[in-house]
Each structure stands twice: as structure tokens, then as C-alpha cells.
Coordinates of C-alpha atoms in Angstrom, one line a residue:
Chain A
X1 CA 22.1 12.3 17.8
X2 CA 18.9 14.0 19.1
X3 CA 17.0 12.3 21.9
X4 CA 14.1 10.3 20.6
X5 CA 10.7 10.8 22.0
X6 CA 9.5 8.1 24.4
X7 CA 5.9 6.9 24.2
X8 CA 4.5 4.6 26.9
X9 CA 3.0 1.5 25.5
X10 CA -0.5 0.2 25.9
X11 CA 0.2 -2.9 28.0
X12 CA -2.1 -5.7 27.0
X13 CA -2.7 -8.4 29.6
X14 CA -1.0 -11.0 27.5
X15 CA 2.2 -8.9 26.9
X16 CA 2.6 -7.7 30.5
X17 CA 5.5 -10.1 31.3
X18 CA 7.4 -8.5 28.3
X19 CA 6.8 -5.0 29.4
X20 CA 7.5 -5.7 33.1
X21 CA 10.9 -7.2 32.2
X22 CA 11.9 -4.1 30.2
X23 CA 11.9 -2.1 33.4
X24 CA 14.8 -4.4 34.5
X25 CA 16.7 -4.0 31.3
X26 CA 15.7 -7.5 30.0
X27 CA 13.9 -8.7 26.9
X28 CA 11.6 -11.6 27.7
X29 CA 10.2 -13.5 24.7
X30 CA 7.2 -15.8 24.6
X31 CA 7.9 -19.3 23.4
X32 CA 5.3 -22.0 22.6
X33 CA 5.7 -25.1 24.8
X34 CA 3.9 -27.2 22.3
X35 CA 5.7 -26.4 19.0
X36 CA 8.7 -24.5 20.2
X37 CA 8.2 -21.4 18.1
X38 CA 9.4 -18.1 19.4
X39 CA 6.5 -15.7 19.2
X40 CA 6.7 -12.0 18.0
X41 CA 5.1 -9.7 18.8
X42 CA 4.5 -10.9 22.3
X43 CA 1.2 -12.7 22.9
X44 CA 0.1 -15.9 24.6
X45 CA -1.6 -17.7 21.8
X46 CA 0.7 -19.4 19.3
X47 CA 0.1 -18.3 15.7
X48 CA 1.8 -21.4 14.4
X49 CA -0.1 -24.2 16.3
X50 CA -2.9 -22.4 18.2
X51 CA -1.6 -23.5 21.6
X52 CA -2.1 -21.3 24.7
X53 CA 0.7 -23.1 26.5
X54 CA 3.3 -20.3 26.3
X55 CA 6.3 -19.6 28.6
X56 CA 8.8 -16.8 28.7
X57 CA 12.6 -16.8 28.3
X58 CA 15.2 -14.1 28.4
X59 CA 16.7 -13.0 25.1
X60 CA 20.4 -12.0 24.8
X61 CA 19.7 -8.5 23.7
X62 CA 22.0 -8.9 20.8
X63 CA 21.1 -8.9 17.1
X64 CA 21.9 -7.7 13.6
X65 CA 20.3 -5.0 11.4
X66 CA 17.9 -6.6 8.9
X67 CA 17.0 -3.2 7.3
X68 CA 17.1 0.5 8.3
X69 CA 15.7 3.8 7.1
X70 CA 17.0 7.3 8.0
X71 CA 13.8 9.2 8.4
X72 CA 14.3 12.9 7.6
X73 CA 10.7 14.1 7.4
X74 CA 8.0 13.6 10.0
X75 CA 5.8 15.8 12.0
X76 CA 4.4 16.0 15.5
X77 CA 6.7 14.8 18.3
X78 CA 9.2 13.4 15.8
X79 CA 10.1 16.7 14.2
X80 CA 12.7 17.6 16.8
X81 CA 14.3 14.1 16.6
X82 CA 15.1 14.2 12.8
X83 CA 16.9 12.5 11.4
X84 CA 16.3 9.3 13.2
X85 CA 16.8 5.6 12.4
X86 CA 13.9 3.2 12.0
X87 CA 15.1 -0.3 11.8
X88 CA 14.2 -4.0 11.8
X89 CA 16.7 -5.8 14.1
X90 CA 16.9 -9.5 13.9
X91 CA 17.4 -10.8 17.4
X92 CA 19.7 -13.8 18.0
X93 CA 16.7 -15.7 18.9
X94 CA 15.1 -15.2 15.5
X95 CA 12.4 -12.5 15.5
X96 CA 12.8 -9.4 13.4
X97 CA 11.5 -6.5 15.5
X98 CA 10.8 -2.9 14.6
X99 CA 12.9 -0.5 16.6
X100 CA 15.3 2.5 16.5
X101 CA 19.1 2.6 16.3
X102 CA 20.1 5.4 18.7
X103 CA 23.8 6.2 18.3
X104 CA 24.4 6.8 14.5
X105 CA 22.8 7.1 11.1
X106 CA 25.9 5.6 9.4
X107 CA 24.8 2.0 9.3
X108 CA 24.7 -1.2 7.1
X109 CA 22.4 -4.1 6.9
X110 CA 23.9 -7.0 8.8
X111 CA 25.7 -4.8 11.3
X112 CA 25.7 -6.0 15.0
X113 CA 23.7 -4.1 17.6
X114 CA 22.7 -4.5 21.2
X115 CA 19.7 -3.4 23.2
X116 CA 19.3 -0.2 25.2
X117 CA 16.3 0.6 27.2
X118 CA 14.4 3.9 27.3
X119 CA 12.4 4.4 30.5
X120 CA 8.8 5.4 29.8
X121 CA 8.1 6.5 33.3
X122 CA 5.3 4.0 33.6
X123 CA 7.1 1.0 34.9
X124 CA 8.5 -0.2 31.6
X125 CA 10.9 0.8 28.8
X126 CA 11.2 0.8 25.0
X127 CA 13.7 -1.6 23.5
X128 CA 16.0 0.3 21.2
X129 CA 19.5 -0.6 19.9
X130 CA 23.0 0.8 19.5
X131 CA 25.9 -0.4 17.4
X132 CA 28.6 -2.5 19.1
Chain B
X1 CA -16.4 -20.8 -9.8
X2 CA -14.6 -18.5 -12.1
X3 CA -15.6 -14.9 -12.6
X4 CA -13.9 -14.7 -16.0
X5 CA -16.4 -13.0 -18.4
X6 CA -19.2 -12.9 -15.8
X7 CA -19.0 -9.2 -15.1
X8 CA -18.1 -5.9 -16.9
X9 CA -17.0 -2.5 -15.9
X10 CA -19.5 -0.2 -17.5
X11 CA -18.7 3.1 -15.9
X12 CA -15.6 4.9 -14.5
X13 CA -15.1 8.4 -13.2
X14 CA -12.1 10.1 -11.6
X15 CA -12.8 13.3 -9.7
X16 CA -11.1 16.1 -11.8
X17 CA -10.0 18.2 -8.8
X18 CA -6.8 17.6 -6.7
X19 CA -7.7 19.9 -3.9
X20 CA -11.3 20.2 -2.7
X21 CA -12.4 22.8 -0.1
X22 CA -15.9 23.5 1.1
X23 CA -17.4 20.1 0.4
X24 CA -18.2 17.3 2.8
X25 CA -16.7 13.8 2.4
X26 CA -20.2 12.4 1.6
X27 CA -20.6 15.0 -1.1
X28 CA -17.4 14.0 -2.8
X29 CA -18.5 10.3 -2.7
X30 CA -21.8 11.5 -4.3
X31 CA -19.9 13.3 -7.1
X32 CA -17.9 10.3 -8.1
X33 CA -20.7 7.8 -7.7
X34 CA -23.0 9.9 -9.9
X35 CA -20.2 10.7 -12.3
X36 CA -19.6 7.0 -12.9
X37 CA -23.3 6.1 -13.1
X38 CA -23.7 8.8 -15.8
X39 CA -20.6 7.5 -17.6
X40 CA -22.3 4.1 -17.7
X41 CA -25.7 5.5 -18.7
X42 CA -27.3 4.2 -15.5
X43 CA -29.1 5.9 -12.6
X44 CA -29.4 5.3 -8.8
X45 CA -32.6 3.3 -9.4
X46 CA -30.5 0.7 -11.3
X47 CA -28.1 0.1 -8.4
X48 CA -28.5 -3.0 -6.3
X49 CA -25.0 -3.5 -5.0
X50 CA -22.7 -1.0 -3.1
X51 CA -19.0 -1.5 -2.3
X52 CA -17.0 0.9 -0.2
X53 CA -14.0 0.9 2.2
X54 CA -12.9 2.7 5.3
X55 CA -13.0 6.1 3.6
X56 CA -16.8 6.0 3.4
X57 CA -18.2 8.2 6.2
X58 CA -20.8 6.7 8.6
X59 CA -21.9 3.2 9.4
X60 CA -20.1 0.8 7.0
X61 CA -21.7 1.4 3.6
X62 CA -25.2 2.0 5.1
X63 CA -24.9 5.8 5.7
X64 CA -23.6 6.4 2.2
X65 CA -26.3 4.1 0.6
X66 CA -28.9 6.4 2.2
X67 CA -27.0 9.7 1.2
X68 CA -26.6 8.4 -2.4
X69 CA -30.2 7.3 -2.8
X70 CA -29.6 3.6 -3.3
X71 CA -33.0 2.2 -2.3
X72 CA -32.8 -1.2 -4.0
X73 CA -29.7 -2.6 -2.5
X74 CA -29.5 -6.3 -2.1
X75 CA -25.7 -6.6 -1.7
X76 CA -23.3 -4.6 0.4
X77 CA -19.5 -5.0 1.0
X78 CA -17.2 -2.7 3.0
X79 CA -14.0 -4.7 2.8
X80 CA -11.1 -2.6 4.0
X81 CA -7.7 -3.3 2.6
X82 CA -6.4 0.3 2.5
X83 CA -5.5 1.6 -1.0
X84 CA -6.1 -1.7 -2.6
X85 CA -9.7 -1.9 -1.4
X86 CA -11.1 -0.7 -4.7
X87 CA -9.2 -3.3 -6.8
X88 CA -10.4 -5.9 -4.4
X89 CA -13.9 -4.5 -4.6
X90 CA -13.9 -5.0 -8.4
X91 CA -13.3 -8.7 -7.8
X92 CA -15.9 -8.9 -5.0
X93 CA -18.5 -7.2 -7.2
X94 CA -17.7 -9.6 -10.0
X95 CA -18.1 -12.5 -7.6
X96 CA -21.4 -11.2 -6.4
X97 CA -22.7 -10.6 -9.9
X98 CA -21.5 -14.0 -11.0
X99 CA -23.4 -15.5 -8.1
X100 CA -26.6 -13.6 -9.0
X101 CA -26.5 -11.4 -5.8
X102 CA -26.6 -8.1 -7.7
X103 CA -26.4 -6.8 -11.2
X104 CA -25.3 -3.2 -11.0
X105 CA -22.6 -2.5 -8.4
X106 CA -21.2 0.9 -7.5
X107 CA -17.7 1.2 -5.9
X108 CA -16.7 4.6 -4.5
X109 CA -13.6 6.3 -3.0
X110 CA -13.3 9.8 -1.7
X111 CA -11.3 12.0 0.6
X112 CA -9.6 15.3 1.1
X113 CA -6.4 15.1 3.1
X114 CA -4.7 17.9 1.1
X115 CA -7.5 20.4 2.0
X116 CA -7.0 19.4 5.6
X117 CA -3.3 20.4 5.4
X118 CA -1.6 17.1 5.0
X119 CA 1.8 17.5 3.2
X120 CA 3.9 14.7 4.6
X121 CA 2.9 11.1 4.3
X122 CA 2.3 9.8 7.8
X123 CA 3.5 13.1 9.2
X124 CA 2.3 12.4 12.7
X125 CA 3.6 8.8 13.1
X126 CA 3.8 7.3 15.4
X127 CA 3.0 6.8 19.0
X128 CA 2.5 4.0 21.4
X129 CA -1.2 4.5 21.8
X130 CA -4.0 5.8 19.7
X131 CA -5.0 2.9 17.4
X132 CA -7.5 1.5 19.9
X133 CA -7.1 -2.2 20.3
X134 CA -4.8 -2.8 17.3
X135 CA -2.6 -5.5 18.7
X136 CA 0.7 -4.6 17.2
X137 CA 0.6 -0.9 18.0
X138 CA 2.8 -0.9 21.1
X139 CA 5.5 -2.8 19.4
X140 CA 5.7 -0.4 16.4
X141 CA 4.1 3.0 17.1
X142 CA 6.7 4.1 19.7
X143 CA 9.5 3.9 17.1
X144 CA 8.2 6.6 14.7
X145 CA 7.3 4.3 11.8
X146 CA 5.8 6.8 9.3
X147 CA 4.9 5.7 5.8
X148 CA 8.1 7.1 4.4
X149 CA 10.2 5.1 6.9
X150 CA 8.3 1.8 6.3
X151 CA 8.8 2.0 2.5
X152 CA 12.4 3.1 2.9
X153 CA 13.0 -0.1 4.9
X154 CA 11.8 -2.2 2.0
X155 CA 13.9 -0.2 -0.5
X156 CA 17.0 -0.6 1.7
X157 CA 16.6 -4.3 1.9
X158 CA 16.0 -4.7 -1.8
X159 CA 19.2 -2.7 -2.5
X160 CA 21.1 -4.8 -0.1
X161 CA 20.0 -8.2 -1.4
X162 CA 19.8 -7.4 -5.2
X163 CA 22.0 -4.3 -5.8
X164 CA 19.1 -2.2 -6.8
X165 CA 20.1 1.5 -7.1
X166 CA 18.4 4.9 -6.6
X167 CA 19.0 5.6 -10.3
X168 CA 16.9 2.6 -11.3
X169 CA 14.1 3.7 -9.0
X170 CA 14.3 7.1 -10.5
X171 CA 13.4 5.8 -13.9
X172 CA 10.0 4.9 -12.6
X173 CA 9.4 8.5 -11.6
X174 CA 10.7 9.7 -15.0
X175 CA 8.2 7.6 -16.9
X176 CA 5.3 8.7 -14.6
X177 CA 6.2 12.3 -15.1
X178 CA 6.3 12.0 -18.9
X179 CA 2.8 10.5 -18.8
X180 CA 1.5 13.2 -16.4
X181 CA 2.7 15.9 -18.7
X182 CA -0.1 14.9 -21.1
X183 CA -2.8 14.8 -18.3
X184 CA -4.4 18.3 -17.8
X185 CA -5.7 17.2 -14.4
X186 CA -2.4 15.9 -13.0
X187 CA -1.1 17.6 -9.9
X188 CA 2.5 17.6 -11.2
X189 CA 2.8 18.0 -14.9
X190 CA 6.5 18.8 -15.2
X191 CA 8.7 16.1 -16.8
X192 CA 11.6 15.2 -14.5
X193 CA 14.9 13.5 -15.2
X194 CA 16.8 10.8 -13.3
X195 CA 19.1 13.6 -12.0
X196 CA 16.1 15.6 -10.8
X197 CA 15.0 12.6 -8.7
X198 CA 18.5 11.9 -7.3
X199 CA 19.0 15.6 -6.4
X200 CA 15.6 15.9 -4.7
X201 CA 15.9 15.9 -0.9
X202 CA 16.0 12.6 1.0
X203 CA 12.8 12.1 2.9
X204 CA 13.8 8.7 4.4
X205 CA 17.1 7.3 3.1
X206 CA 17.2 5.7 0.6
X207 CA 14.0 7.3 -0.7
X208 CA 14.0 10.8 -2.1
X209 CA 11.1 13.3 -2.3
X210 CA 10.5 12.4 -5.9
X211 CA 10.4 8.7 -5.1
X212 CA 7.1 9.5 -3.3
X213 CA 3.6 9.9 -4.4
X214 CA 1.5 13.1 -4.3
X215 CA -1.1 13.9 -1.6
X216 CA -4.4 14.8 -3.2
X217 CA -8.1 15.2 -2.6
X218 CA -10.9 13.7 -4.7
X219 CA -11.6 10.1 -5.5
X220 CA -13.3 8.0 -8.1
X221 CA -15.9 5.4 -8.7
X222 CA -16.5 2.5 -11.0
X223 CA -19.7 0.6 -12.0
X224 CA -19.6 -3.2 -12.3
X225 CA -22.5 -4.8 -14.1
X226 CA -23.7 -8.2 -15.3
X227 CA -23.3 -9.2 -19.0
X228 CA -27.0 -8.7 -19.5
X229 CA -26.8 -5.1 -18.3
X230 CA -23.6 -4.4 -20.2
X231 CA -25.2 -5.6 -23.4
X232 CA -28.0 -3.0 -23.3
X233 CA -25.7 0.0 -22.6
X234 CA -24.5 2.3 -25.3
X235 CA -21.2 2.9 -23.6
X236 CA -18.3 0.5 -24.2
X237 CA -17.8 -1.8 -21.2
X238 CA -14.6 -3.8 -20.4
X239 CA -14.7 -7.4 -19.4
X240 CA -13.3 -8.6 -16.1
X241 CA -11.1 -11.6 -16.9
X242 CA -9.6 -12.4 -13.5
X243 CA -9.1 -11.2 -10.0
X244 CA -6.9 -12.1 -7.0
X245 CA -6.3 -10.8 -3.6
X246 CA -3.8 -11.5 -0.8
X247 CA -2.6 -10.5 2.6
X248 CA 1.0 -10.3 3.8
X249 CA 2.1 -9.4 7.3
X250 CA 5.1 -9.7 9.5
X251 CA 4.6 -13.5 9.8
X252 CA 5.4 -14.0 13.5
X253 CA 8.6 -12.0 13.5
X254 CA 9.9 -13.3 10.2
X255 CA 9.1 -10.5 7.8
X256 CA 10.7 -10.7 4.4
X257 CA 10.7 -7.1 2.9
X258 CA 11.7 -8.2 -0.6
X259 CA 8.2 -9.3 -1.7
X260 CA 4.6 -8.2 -1.4
X261 CA 1.2 -9.9 -1.4
X262 CA 1.2 -9.3 -5.2
X263 CA 2.8 -12.7 -5.3
X264 CA -0.5 -14.1 -4.1
X265 CA -3.0 -11.8 -5.8
X266 CA -1.2 -11.7 -9.1
X267 CA -0.9 -15.5 -9.5
X268 CA -4.7 -16.0 -8.9
X269 CA -5.6 -13.2 -11.3
X270 CA -3.4 -14.5 -14.1
X271 CA -4.7 -18.1 -13.6
X272 CA -8.3 -17.0 -13.7
X273 CA -7.8 -14.8 -16.7
X274 CA -5.9 -17.5 -18.5
X275 CA -3.2 -15.1 -19.5
X276 CA 0.5 -14.5 -18.6
X277 CA 2.4 -11.3 -17.9
X278 CA 3.6 -11.2 -21.6
X279 CA 0.0 -10.9 -22.6
X280 CA -0.5 -7.6 -20.7
X281 CA -0.6 -4.6 -23.0
X282 CA -1.0 -2.0 -20.2
X283 CA -0.5 -2.2 -16.5
X284 CA -1.7 0.1 -13.7
X285 CA 0.8 -0.6 -10.9
X286 CA 0.3 0.8 -7.4
X287 CA 2.8 3.6 -6.9
X288 CA 2.8 5.0 -3.4
X289 CA 6.6 5.1 -3.9
X290 CA 8.9 4.1 -6.8
X291 CA 10.0 1.0 -4.7
X292 CA 6.4 -0.1 -4.5
X293 CA 6.3 -0.3 -8.3
X294 CA 9.6 -2.1 -8.6
X295 CA 8.8 -4.9 -6.1
X296 CA 5.3 -5.4 -7.5
X297 CA 6.5 -5.7 -11.1
X298 CA 8.8 -8.5 -9.9
X299 CA 6.0 -10.1 -7.8
X300 CA 3.5 -10.0 -10.6
X301 CA 5.9 -11.9 -12.8
X302 CA 6.9 -9.2 -15.3
X303 CA 10.5 -10.0 -14.5
X304 CA 12.5 -12.3 -12.2
X305 CA 12.8 -11.5 -8.5
X306 CA 15.7 -9.1 -7.9
X307 CA 15.9 -8.0 -11.6
X308 CA 13.3 -5.2 -11.3
X309 CA 15.9 -2.5 -11.2
X310 CA 17.3 -3.4 -14.6
X311 CA 13.7 -4.0 -15.9
X312 CA 12.4 -0.5 -15.2
X313 CA 15.4 1.4 -16.5
X314 CA 15.8 3.3 -19.7
X315 CA 12.2 4.1 -20.4
X316 CA 10.8 0.6 -20.1
X317 CA 7.7 1.8 -18.4
X318 CA 6.9 4.6 -20.9
X319 CA 3.9 4.5 -23.1
X320 CA 3.5 3.7 -25.9
X321 CA 7.0 2.4 -26.8
X322 CA 8.2 0.9 -23.5
X323 CA 8.2 -2.9 -22.7
X324 CA 5.5 -2.4 -20.1
X325 CA 3.5 0.9 -20.5
X326 CA 2.4 1.7 -16.9
X327 CA 0.3 4.4 -15.1
X328 CA -0.4 6.5 -18.2
X329 CA -2.4 9.0 -16.2
X330 CA 0.8 9.9 -14.3
X331 CA -0.1 7.6 -11.5
X332 CA 0.0 8.3 -7.8
X333 CA 3.5 9.6 -8.3
X334 CA 2.5 12.6 -10.4
X335 CA -1.2 12.7 -11.1
X336 CA -3.5 11.7 -8.2
X337 CA -3.4 9.6 -5.1
X338 CA -6.8 10.6 -3.7
X339 CA -7.1 10.2 0.1
X340 CA -3.8 8.4 0.1
X341 CA -5.5 5.4 -1.5
X342 CA -4.4 4.7 -5.1
X343 CA -6.3 1.6 -6.1
X344 CA -9.3 3.3 -7.6
X345 CA -7.4 5.4 -10.1
X346 CA -5.4 2.3 -11.1
X347 CA -8.7 0.6 -12.2
X348 CA -10.0 3.8 -13.9
X349 CA -6.9 4.3 -16.1
X350 CA -6.9 0.6 -17.1
X351 CA -10.5 1.1 -18.2
X352 CA -9.5 4.2 -20.2
X353 CA -6.8 2.3 -22.0
X354 CA -9.2 -0.5 -23.0
X355 CA -11.7 2.0 -24.2
X356 CA -9.1 3.8 -26.2
X357 CA -9.7 6.9 -24.1
X358 CA -6.3 7.5 -22.4
X359 CA -4.6 10.8 -23.3
X360 CA -3.7 10.5 -26.9
X361 CA 0.1 10.5 -26.7
X362 CA 0.1 7.8 -24.1
X363 CA -2.7 5.6 -25.4
X364 CA -1.4 2.0 -26.0
X365 CA -2.3 1.1 -29.6
X366 CA -4.7 -1.8 -29.9
X367 CA -4.8 -2.3 -26.1
X368 CA -6.4 -5.7 -25.6
X369 CA -5.6 -6.8 -22.1
X370 CA -4.8 -4.6 -19.1
X371 CA -3.9 -5.2 -15.5
X372 CA -4.6 -3.1 -12.4
X373 CA -2.9 -3.8 -9.2
X374 CA -3.1 -2.3 -5.7
X375 CA -1.4 -2.5 -2.4
X376 CA -3.0 -1.2 0.8
X377 CA -1.3 -0.7 4.1
X378 CA 2.5 -0.8 4.0
X379 CA 5.0 -3.1 2.3
X380 CA 7.2 -2.4 5.3
X381 CA 4.9 -4.4 7.7
X382 CA 1.5 -5.5 6.6
X383 CA -0.8 -5.0 3.6
X384 CA -3.5 -6.3 1.4
X385 CA -3.2 -6.6 -2.3
X386 CA -5.7 -6.8 -5.2
X387 CA -5.1 -7.6 -8.8
X388 CA -7.6 -7.5 -11.7
X389 CA -7.1 -8.3 -15.3
X390 CA -9.4 -6.7 -17.8
X391 CA -10.0 -7.1 -21.5
X392 CA -12.1 -6.0 -24.4
X393 CA -15.8 -6.8 -24.3
X394 CA -15.3 -9.6 -26.8
X395 CA -12.1 -10.9 -25.1

């Protein structure tokens, strides 16, 4: 599999705990202290109940493939990475997150995956996944 | 308040070119705006409402109002819902007219991505930065989510949950190509077979190149007017019977890729029009990809959720003999997808069908009620939908 390009994120003030944790190989998710919902993508206002009382907890890093695409045409920095896998992974904690599967294009919906972390060089990492 | 019967589409114009070099974006907007006004038998002095979207250059709709010579505007709307903006705008214009806020509304779309060299949908996507303050960007952009990939995600999940096949999707392209063969302006006029689609290269598994729409320049415009204005025009108008719009997004990490906002917009449009899917003689269905058509046909209620694959097979979408004649201009798949925004041409072909002015071999006989539906953004993440239902002037 070709190496995927790594783009540093824009770190919003509200998502900084998420990004800081990725540098240590951890996925921190925000959870609403008032209604208990797990929030994705990371932010500190609850889209279910409007609360701003949000705390962070560590996710397991395990999940299953909700859907995946094998992208064979793209330009720019992605050209050299073709074909690559774009996927939604459903984390054990619930959220379906957009990501890449890095180790194979031979996949199925429902397959188990675990997180890997791609260092951006800016004090954080991108959360990608590999099959288990 | 219902808009049913309170506004009419009096003019429609599709730019005849598919690649436009040496003209500014504003000029192309002017060509389609004036083309539609001339079709209606109206002039810039009659216009008191202007509706545009993110493709209009300048400051909202204000720069183009000046360029176009609209000096009597009393209503302006620049709602942006991507490719569905122009379907939504028909509804907004009807609302404004029904409320007495304007009586002659112009809606424009223009663009020239093909002349600028674009050949792959979302060919640069994506990156972690570059969309300003867009809140989701850092959680999606770094993973290379181009348009092809996003729609392939939806196709894959539909196949997984319902057993939909690539062959079933291919039937949608086959029907569009047959329709395009009768359209002298279509970018792609060759009739293709199911095998042609299945043997075309994969662009993002499970979607093939021929599951994808074309990339074209140009645009279009429609004129929405009050019943009083319509009555005095020589040209045949079509009545706006109903409209709906909707937004669907990733829903706090719980995205369900098997349906679109057509569930929301279609229901409202049918209720307002007082008709059901079985009443629709012709349907313009947004066709950025074959999978877009299939999912929306289910969402609009033409068949049960999950049964779209069987529904679209074996020529069901071909005009005039199929169960649901669709996109008789060849659609975005074969004819035209100007500026990567297909909603305008969806409305225009529905108007042609109701006027009896579609290309003769694909004209639906005695077309009484037509539907035009658009999706803007991506069904793989977030999008806005618009549905309008149109009828004969005496409907």
C-alpha cells in the first residue's frame, strides 16, 4: 500500500484536547455531562441538548467498517497514493467517523479495525485504521 | 400558506454550449438570464426579484443584479444549497410571489469548470485546511474525501444493506444515454449498454467511470412569475404545484448513508401539490452519479426503500415507455452538469416536458405532472435537497 499524504489539521480551540491526545496515540471523545451523548466531530457544545458542560474520555480505538470506497482517481497530493481507502468506521463508543484504512483494499462492511496514528509533525496525529 | 397555483414558470433557458472559453462568469450568467427572459417574453425592466447561489460572482446577488441591469429589485435571495439551489430557488420564488414580495423572479446558474481544465470530480480533494472556518474540515479533509469517494461510500452501503448491484446501477446510465442520443447539445450522445458501464474503469469502487456525471460549462435560468403576469404572456407557462426542501448531515456521528434529504423535501412537495408518486408523468432526478438517482427514487416514494435496484432495471427509466421516464435531456450523466450543479437543468427539462417541447422521441405523451428534484453537497456526508412538482397551467 502506498503511503498516504499527511495533512496537519486546523486545531480549533474547542477540539484541542482531541488533537493533543492523538500525539500520545489516544482518541479522546467529548461527552455531554448533561444528556450523556457522545459528540462527533469534537466540539464543546452539545448538539443534542445545547449544554456546554462537556468532558472528555478515552475511546478504545477499536471499531468496525460502516462503509468504504476504494478511490482510484484523484489529483493533487493524492495522485501518488492511489488506490486508497476512504471509510466510515463506527467506533465502539458509537460515532461513525471518516477516515482511511491503511493496510489493504480488500475489505468488507462490518469488518473489525483498530486505530493507527499518523504523525503530522505539528504536535498531533491523524487517526486512521488498519484491519485486525 | 400554500404556494400551490400561486406562481408559474414562464421562461426557461439552458445554455447550448458545454465548453465555454473566452467569456467571464458574469457574461455567462447574463446569457442565460436574458435567454430565459426572452423565452418568457419579458425584459430586464419587468424583473423585481433575483435568486442566485454561490456560483454568482461578486457580493451575494447584488453584483450580478447590477451587471444584469435589474434596477427594480424588491426581493433578493442567495440561498446556497449546492446543486439543488436552483430547485430550492423555484420554491423560494414562488413563496415570495405568493406573499406579494415580487412578481417576476429570475433564477440563474453559470460556470465554466471544464474550460478551467477540470476533468475529475473533486480532483484535488482533500486537505486538512483550506475551507476557512468550516467546522468539520479537519475531521474529513485529511482523509482524501473527493466527490467520487463520498458517493462510493453511499453506494457500498446500499449494496451491503439491500443487495443492490452494479448492473442495476448501470441501467440508470443506459436510460440516460438513450435519451442523450436525441439531444443535439448533449456532451455524450453515444448509447451505452450495461456491459459498457460495467467494463468502464472503476473510479472509486464500487462506482465506475460511467456511473459518474459529466463535467461541463454553461448554465441556465428560469423565470418565475405571478398568475397575473403569466396570464398576459403569449408563451405557455407551467404551474408550480408544490415545493419542499430539506437538509441532511452526519447527525452527530450517526450518519445513515442509505437515504437522502429527498425524504424530507419530497414529502413536503407531494403534500403541497396534493399528488402522489403514481401521478408523476415525468421526473427530473438529480444524477451526479447513478447511485444518487437510485437512492432518491426510493426516498421520493417511487418505490420501497431498498428496492430501487429492481425498480430502475430493464429500461424502467426510459422515455416514453418506461414506468418512470426520467432525465429526458440525457441528464447530468450524459448531457450537461453545468458548474457541477445539476439542479437548474432538472427544472428546465421538466418545463420542456410540460410544454411538450422535449426532443420528440423522448417527449412523454400528454405529460400533465412533472417532478424536479435536486441534491447539493454530498450524500456521503451533508447536503441540501429541493423538490418541486409542476403541472399544466390549468392543473
